[in-house]
Short mmCIF file of C-alpha atoms in Angstrom, two decimals:
data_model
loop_
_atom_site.label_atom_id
_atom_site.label_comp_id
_atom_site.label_asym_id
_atom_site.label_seq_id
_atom_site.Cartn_x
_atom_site.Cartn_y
_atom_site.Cartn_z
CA UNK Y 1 -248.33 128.12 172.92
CA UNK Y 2 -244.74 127.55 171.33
CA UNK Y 3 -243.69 131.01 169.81
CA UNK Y 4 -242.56 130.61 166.17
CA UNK Y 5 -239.44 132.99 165.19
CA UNK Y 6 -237.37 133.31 162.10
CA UNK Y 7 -233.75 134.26 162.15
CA UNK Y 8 -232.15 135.17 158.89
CA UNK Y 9 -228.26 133.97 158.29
CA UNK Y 10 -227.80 132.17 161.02
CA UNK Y 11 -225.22 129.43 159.85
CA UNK Y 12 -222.88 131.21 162.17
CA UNK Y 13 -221.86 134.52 163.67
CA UNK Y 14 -224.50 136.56 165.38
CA UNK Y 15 -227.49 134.96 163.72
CA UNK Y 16 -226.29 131.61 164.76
CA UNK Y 17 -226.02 133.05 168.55
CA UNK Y 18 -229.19 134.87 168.48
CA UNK Y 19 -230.80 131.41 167.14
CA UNK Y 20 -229.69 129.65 170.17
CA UNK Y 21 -230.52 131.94 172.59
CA UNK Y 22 -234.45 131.85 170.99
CA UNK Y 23 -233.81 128.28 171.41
CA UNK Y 24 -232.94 128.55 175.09
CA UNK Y 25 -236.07 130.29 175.84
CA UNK Y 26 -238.45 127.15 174.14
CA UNK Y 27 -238.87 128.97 170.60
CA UNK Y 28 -239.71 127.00 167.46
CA UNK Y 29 -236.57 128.76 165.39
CA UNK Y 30 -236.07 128.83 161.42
CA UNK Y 31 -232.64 129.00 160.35
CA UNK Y 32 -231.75 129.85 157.21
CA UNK Y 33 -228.73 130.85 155.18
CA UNK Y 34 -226.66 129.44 152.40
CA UNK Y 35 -224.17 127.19 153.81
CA UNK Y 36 -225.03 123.26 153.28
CA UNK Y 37 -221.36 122.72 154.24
CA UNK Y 38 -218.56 125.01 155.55
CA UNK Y 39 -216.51 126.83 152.87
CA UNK Y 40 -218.26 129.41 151.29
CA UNK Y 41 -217.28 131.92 154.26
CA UNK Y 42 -213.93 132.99 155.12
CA UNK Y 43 -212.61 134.60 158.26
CA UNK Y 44 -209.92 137.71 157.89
CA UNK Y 45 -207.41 135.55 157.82
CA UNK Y 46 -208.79 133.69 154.84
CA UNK Y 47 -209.56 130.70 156.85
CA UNK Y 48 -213.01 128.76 156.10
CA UNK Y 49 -215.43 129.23 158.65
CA UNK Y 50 -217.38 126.69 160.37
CA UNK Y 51 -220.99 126.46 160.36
CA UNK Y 52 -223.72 125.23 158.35
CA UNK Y 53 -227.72 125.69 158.87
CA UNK Y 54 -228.29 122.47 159.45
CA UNK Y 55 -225.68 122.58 162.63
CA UNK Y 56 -227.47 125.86 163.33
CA UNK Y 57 -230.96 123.91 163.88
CA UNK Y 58 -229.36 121.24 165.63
CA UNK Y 59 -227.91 123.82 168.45
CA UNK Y 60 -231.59 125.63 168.66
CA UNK Y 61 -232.97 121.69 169.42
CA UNK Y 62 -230.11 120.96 171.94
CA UNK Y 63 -230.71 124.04 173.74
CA UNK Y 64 -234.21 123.54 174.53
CA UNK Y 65 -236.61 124.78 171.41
CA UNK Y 66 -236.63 123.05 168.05
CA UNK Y 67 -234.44 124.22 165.07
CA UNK Y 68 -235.95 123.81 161.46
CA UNK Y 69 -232.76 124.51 158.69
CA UNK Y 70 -234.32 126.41 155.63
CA UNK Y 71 -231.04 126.39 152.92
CA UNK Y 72 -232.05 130.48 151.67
CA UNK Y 73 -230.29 133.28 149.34
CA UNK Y 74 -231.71 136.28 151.00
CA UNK Y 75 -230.55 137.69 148.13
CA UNK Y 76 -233.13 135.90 145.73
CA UNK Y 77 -236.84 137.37 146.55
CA UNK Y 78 -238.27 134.11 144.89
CA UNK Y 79 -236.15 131.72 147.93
CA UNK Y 80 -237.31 134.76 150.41
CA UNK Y 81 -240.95 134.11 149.28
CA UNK Y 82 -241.06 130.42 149.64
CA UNK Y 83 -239.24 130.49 152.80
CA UNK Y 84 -242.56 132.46 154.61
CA UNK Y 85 -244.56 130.30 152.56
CA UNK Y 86 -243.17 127.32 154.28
CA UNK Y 87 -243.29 128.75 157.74
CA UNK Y 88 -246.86 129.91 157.14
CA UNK Y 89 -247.53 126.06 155.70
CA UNK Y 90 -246.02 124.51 158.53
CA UNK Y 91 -246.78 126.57 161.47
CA UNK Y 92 -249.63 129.28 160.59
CA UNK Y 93 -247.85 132.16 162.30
CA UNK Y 94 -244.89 133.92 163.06
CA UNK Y 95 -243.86 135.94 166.34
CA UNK Y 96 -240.19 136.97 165.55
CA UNK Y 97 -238.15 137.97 162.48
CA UNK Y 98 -234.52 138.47 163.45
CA UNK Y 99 -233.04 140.25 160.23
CA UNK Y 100 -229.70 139.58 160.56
CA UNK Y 101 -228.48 138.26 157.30
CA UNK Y 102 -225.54 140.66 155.59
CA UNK Y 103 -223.12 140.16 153.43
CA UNK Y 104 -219.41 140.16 154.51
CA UNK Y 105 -216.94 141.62 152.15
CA UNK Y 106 -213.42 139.99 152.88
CA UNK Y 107 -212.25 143.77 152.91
CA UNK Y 108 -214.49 145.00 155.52
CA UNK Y 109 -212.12 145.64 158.51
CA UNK Y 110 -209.30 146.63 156.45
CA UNK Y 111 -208.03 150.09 156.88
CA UNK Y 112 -208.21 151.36 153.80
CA UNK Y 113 -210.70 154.43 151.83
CA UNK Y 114 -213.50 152.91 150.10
CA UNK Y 115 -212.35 153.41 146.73
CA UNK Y 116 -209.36 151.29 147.23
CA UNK Y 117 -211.76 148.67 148.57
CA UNK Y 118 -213.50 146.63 145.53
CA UNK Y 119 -216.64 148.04 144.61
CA UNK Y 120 -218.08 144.35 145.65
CA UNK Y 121 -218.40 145.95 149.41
CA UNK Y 122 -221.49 147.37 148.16
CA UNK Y 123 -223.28 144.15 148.38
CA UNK Y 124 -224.06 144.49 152.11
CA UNK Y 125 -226.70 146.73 150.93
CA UNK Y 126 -228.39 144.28 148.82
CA UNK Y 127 -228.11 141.18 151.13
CA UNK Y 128 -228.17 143.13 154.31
CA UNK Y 129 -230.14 146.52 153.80
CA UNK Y 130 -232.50 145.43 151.26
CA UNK Y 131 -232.99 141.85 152.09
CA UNK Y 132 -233.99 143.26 155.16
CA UNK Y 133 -236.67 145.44 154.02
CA UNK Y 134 -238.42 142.06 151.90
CA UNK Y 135 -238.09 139.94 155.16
CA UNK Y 136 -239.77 142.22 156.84
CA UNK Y 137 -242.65 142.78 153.84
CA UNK Y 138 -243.77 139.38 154.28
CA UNK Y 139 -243.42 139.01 158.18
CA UNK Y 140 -246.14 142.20 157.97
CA UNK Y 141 -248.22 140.67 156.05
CA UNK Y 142 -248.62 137.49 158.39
CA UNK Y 143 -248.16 139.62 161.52
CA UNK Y 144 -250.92 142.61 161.28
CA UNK Y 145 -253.13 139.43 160.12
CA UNK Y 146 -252.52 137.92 163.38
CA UNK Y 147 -252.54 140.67 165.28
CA UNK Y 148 -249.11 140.31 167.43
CA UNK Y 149 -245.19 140.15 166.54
CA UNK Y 150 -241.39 141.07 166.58
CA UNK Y 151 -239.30 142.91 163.60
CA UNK Y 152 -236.08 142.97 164.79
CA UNK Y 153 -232.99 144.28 163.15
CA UNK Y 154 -229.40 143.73 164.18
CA UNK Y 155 -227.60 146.73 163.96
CA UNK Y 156 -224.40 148.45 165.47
CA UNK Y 157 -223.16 151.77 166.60
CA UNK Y 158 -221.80 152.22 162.79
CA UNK Y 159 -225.52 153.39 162.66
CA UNK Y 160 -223.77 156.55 163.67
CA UNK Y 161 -220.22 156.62 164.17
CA UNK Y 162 -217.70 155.73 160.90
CA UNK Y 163 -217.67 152.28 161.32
CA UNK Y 164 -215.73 149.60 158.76
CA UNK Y 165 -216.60 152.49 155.63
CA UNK Y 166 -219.99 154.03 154.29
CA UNK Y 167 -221.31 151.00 152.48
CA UNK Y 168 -221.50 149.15 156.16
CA UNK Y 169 -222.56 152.37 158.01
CA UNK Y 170 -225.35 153.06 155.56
CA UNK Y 171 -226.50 149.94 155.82
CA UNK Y 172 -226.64 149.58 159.50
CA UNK Y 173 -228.24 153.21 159.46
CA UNK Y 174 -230.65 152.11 157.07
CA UNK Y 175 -231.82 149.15 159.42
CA UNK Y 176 -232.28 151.95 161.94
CA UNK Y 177 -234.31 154.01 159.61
CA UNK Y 178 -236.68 150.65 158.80
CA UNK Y 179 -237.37 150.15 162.47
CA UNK Y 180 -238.36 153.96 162.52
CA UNK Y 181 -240.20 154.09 159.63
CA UNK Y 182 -242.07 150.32 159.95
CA UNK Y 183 -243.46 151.81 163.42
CA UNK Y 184 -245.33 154.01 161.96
CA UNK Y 185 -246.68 152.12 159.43
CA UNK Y 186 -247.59 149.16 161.86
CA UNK Y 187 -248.93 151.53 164.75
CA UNK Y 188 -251.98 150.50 166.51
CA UNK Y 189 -251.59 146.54 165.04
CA UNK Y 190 -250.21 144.66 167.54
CA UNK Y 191 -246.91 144.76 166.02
CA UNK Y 192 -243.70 146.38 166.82
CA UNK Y 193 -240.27 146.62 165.28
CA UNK Y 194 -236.75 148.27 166.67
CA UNK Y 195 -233.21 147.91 165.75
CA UNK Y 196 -230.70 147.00 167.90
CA UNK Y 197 -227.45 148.04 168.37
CA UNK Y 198 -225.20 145.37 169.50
CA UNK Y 199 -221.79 145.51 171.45
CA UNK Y 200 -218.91 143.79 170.04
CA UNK Y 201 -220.08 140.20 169.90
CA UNK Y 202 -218.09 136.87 170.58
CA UNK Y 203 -218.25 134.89 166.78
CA UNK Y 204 -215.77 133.36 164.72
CA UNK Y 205 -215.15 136.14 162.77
CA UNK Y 206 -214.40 138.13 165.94
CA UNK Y 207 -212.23 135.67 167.19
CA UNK Y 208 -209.96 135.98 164.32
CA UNK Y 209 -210.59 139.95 164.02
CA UNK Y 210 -208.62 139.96 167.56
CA UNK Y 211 -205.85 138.58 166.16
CA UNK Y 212 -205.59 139.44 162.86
CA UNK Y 213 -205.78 143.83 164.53
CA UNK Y 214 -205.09 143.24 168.30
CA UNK Y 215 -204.83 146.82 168.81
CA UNK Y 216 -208.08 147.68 167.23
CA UNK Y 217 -210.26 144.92 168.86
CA UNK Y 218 -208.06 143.81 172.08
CA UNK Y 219 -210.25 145.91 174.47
CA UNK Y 220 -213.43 145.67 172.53
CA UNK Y 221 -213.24 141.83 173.00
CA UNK Y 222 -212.92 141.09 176.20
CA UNK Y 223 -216.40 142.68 177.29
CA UNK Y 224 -217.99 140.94 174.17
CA UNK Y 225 -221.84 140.01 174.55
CA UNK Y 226 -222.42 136.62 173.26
CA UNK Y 227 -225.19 136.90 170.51
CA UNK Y 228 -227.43 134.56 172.94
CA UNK Y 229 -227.82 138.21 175.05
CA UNK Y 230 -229.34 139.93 171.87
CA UNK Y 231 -232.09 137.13 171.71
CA UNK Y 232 -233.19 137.58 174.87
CA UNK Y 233 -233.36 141.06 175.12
CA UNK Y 234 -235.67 141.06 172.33
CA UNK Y 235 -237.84 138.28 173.56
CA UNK Y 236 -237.71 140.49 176.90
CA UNK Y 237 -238.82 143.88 174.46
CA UNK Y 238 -241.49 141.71 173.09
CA UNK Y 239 -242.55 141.01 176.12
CA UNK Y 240 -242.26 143.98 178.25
CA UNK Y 241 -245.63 146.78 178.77
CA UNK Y 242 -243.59 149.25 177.04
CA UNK Y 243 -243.33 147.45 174.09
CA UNK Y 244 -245.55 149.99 171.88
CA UNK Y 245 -242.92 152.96 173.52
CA UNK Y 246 -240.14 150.94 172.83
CA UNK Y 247 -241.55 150.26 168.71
CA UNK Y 248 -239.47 152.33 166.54
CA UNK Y 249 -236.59 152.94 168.53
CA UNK Y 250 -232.67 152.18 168.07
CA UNK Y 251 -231.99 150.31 170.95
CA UNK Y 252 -228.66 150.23 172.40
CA UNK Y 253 -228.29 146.39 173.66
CA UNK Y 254 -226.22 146.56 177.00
CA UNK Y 255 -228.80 149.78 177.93
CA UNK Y 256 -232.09 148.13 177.30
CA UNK Y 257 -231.07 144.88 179.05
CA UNK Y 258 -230.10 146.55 182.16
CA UNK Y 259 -234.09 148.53 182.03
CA UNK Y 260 -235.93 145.44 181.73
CA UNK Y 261 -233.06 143.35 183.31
CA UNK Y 262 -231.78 141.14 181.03
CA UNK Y 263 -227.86 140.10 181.62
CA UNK Y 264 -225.56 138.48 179.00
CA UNK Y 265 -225.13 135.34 181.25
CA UNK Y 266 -225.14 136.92 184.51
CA UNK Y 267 -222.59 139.60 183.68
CA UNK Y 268 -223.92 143.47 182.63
CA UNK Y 269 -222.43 144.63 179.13
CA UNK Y 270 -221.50 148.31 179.17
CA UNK Y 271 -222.46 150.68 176.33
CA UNK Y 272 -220.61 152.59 174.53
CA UNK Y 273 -222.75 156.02 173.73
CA UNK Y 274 -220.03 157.96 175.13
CA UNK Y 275 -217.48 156.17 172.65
CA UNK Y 276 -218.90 155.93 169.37
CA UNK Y 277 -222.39 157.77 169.50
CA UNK Y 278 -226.15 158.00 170.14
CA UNK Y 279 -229.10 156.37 168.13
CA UNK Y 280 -231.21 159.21 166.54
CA UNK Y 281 -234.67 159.94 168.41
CA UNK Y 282 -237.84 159.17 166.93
CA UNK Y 283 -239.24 161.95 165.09
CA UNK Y 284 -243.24 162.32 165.57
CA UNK Y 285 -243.81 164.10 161.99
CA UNK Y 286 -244.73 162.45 159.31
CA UNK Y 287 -244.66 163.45 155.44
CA UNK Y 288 -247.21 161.46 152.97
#
């Protein structure tokens, strides 16, 4: 049976990458984000970005599954709800939900205090922290029906560590907290969530990141993890007999891969605990 998966902005970046590598292992993949054609995204430098949905889908199919395009604000709940609608429609079922979609503020690597940032930064936790949480609303619905599935979040170490200011740590923190809190909820149905926190990743915007502050992301780059890694690690945690153990967790990518031996292309990623921090453990009480 084909294995149905959503992954949420994937026109490019990480979601785009993680949408491939679904594709690589024979996943049906829906694509969505906003971008019909490139412009609407900018790198640091104030470039436009390439990348478009549709091109997204096209990869997926060339690498071996089949990419369906869904054109989606993640930040409009009535696009959200018509988007599971569809997949429901079309495929009656869904095994993976990749939350990935964020919003980038053009200010986000600069290093500068919040309040000299525009207040626009902020949005990250509408289209990134909260979008999140209604992705994941209707992927429960159709999963505990089913009796199987994936929530996956794509987080980072700025979980923990100040990373890029407080309205992109709290929202990466926040993912963290909806793995945690989702497990509990979902216990006992078949499904599992976890967030995962990725290494630096090879995308466009890190390409131009590297140049536009060598000294900050010089070293960082050149053990990247292509986003095609993260995919398969969670197909892998899906997978795996410890995937009820794993449910709930914060996942550290290049640590998880190397226990159920997944590698980013043949090569091992390290992790950076030591570096930038820990995930927080999962706390057995519970408060109703």
């Amino acid at each position: 049976m084909t294995k149905i998966a959503l992954v949420t902005g994937a026109s490019r970046g990480a979601g785009r990458g993680i949408a491939r590598g679904l594709g690589e292992l024979g996943y049906t993949v829906y694509v969505t984000g906003r971008t019909i054609q490139p412009g609407n995204a900018t790198g640091w430098d104030g470039s436009v970005l390439p990348g478009t949905v549709a091109e997204t889908a096209a990869e997926v199919t060339k690498a071996g599954g089949k990419g369906i395009a869904v054109v989606c604000d993640h930040g409009d709940d009535a696009q959200v709800a018509a988007l599971f609608d569809q997949i429901m429609r079309e495929q009656g079922r869904l095994d993976i939900l990749v939350n990935n979609a964020t919003y980038i503020h053009h200010q986000l690597i600069e290093k500068k205090p919040f309040w000299e940032k525009e207040v626009e930064a902020v949005g990250i936790l509408d289209v990134g922290l909260r979008s999140a949480y209604v992705a994941s609303w209707h992927a429960a619905k159709i999963m505990t029906k089913q009796g199987s599935g994936i929530i996956a979040f794509g987080s980072s170490f700025g979980g923990s560590c100040y990373m890029h200011g407080p309205a992109y740590g709290a929202q990466k923190a926040g993912l963290d907290k909806f793995a945690h809190d989702m497990e509990h909820d979902l216990r006992g149905t078949g499904v599992v969530t976890v967030s995962i926190w990725m290494g630096p990743l090879i995308t466009e915007r890190s390409a131009i990141a590297s140049q536009t502050n060598p000294e900050q992301y010089e070293a960082f780059i050149k053990t990247a993890e292509n986003p095609e890694f993260t995919a398969h690690i969670i197909d892998a945690i899906d997978k795996s007999a410890q995937r009820d153990e794993l449910s709930g967790q914060t996942l550290i990518a290049a640590e998880i891969a190397q226990t159920l031996g997944v590698t980013d292309r043949g090569a091992t990623r390290p992790s950076y605990r030591e570096m930038l921090g820990s995930p927080h453990p999962k706390n057995p009480a519970a408060v109703y």
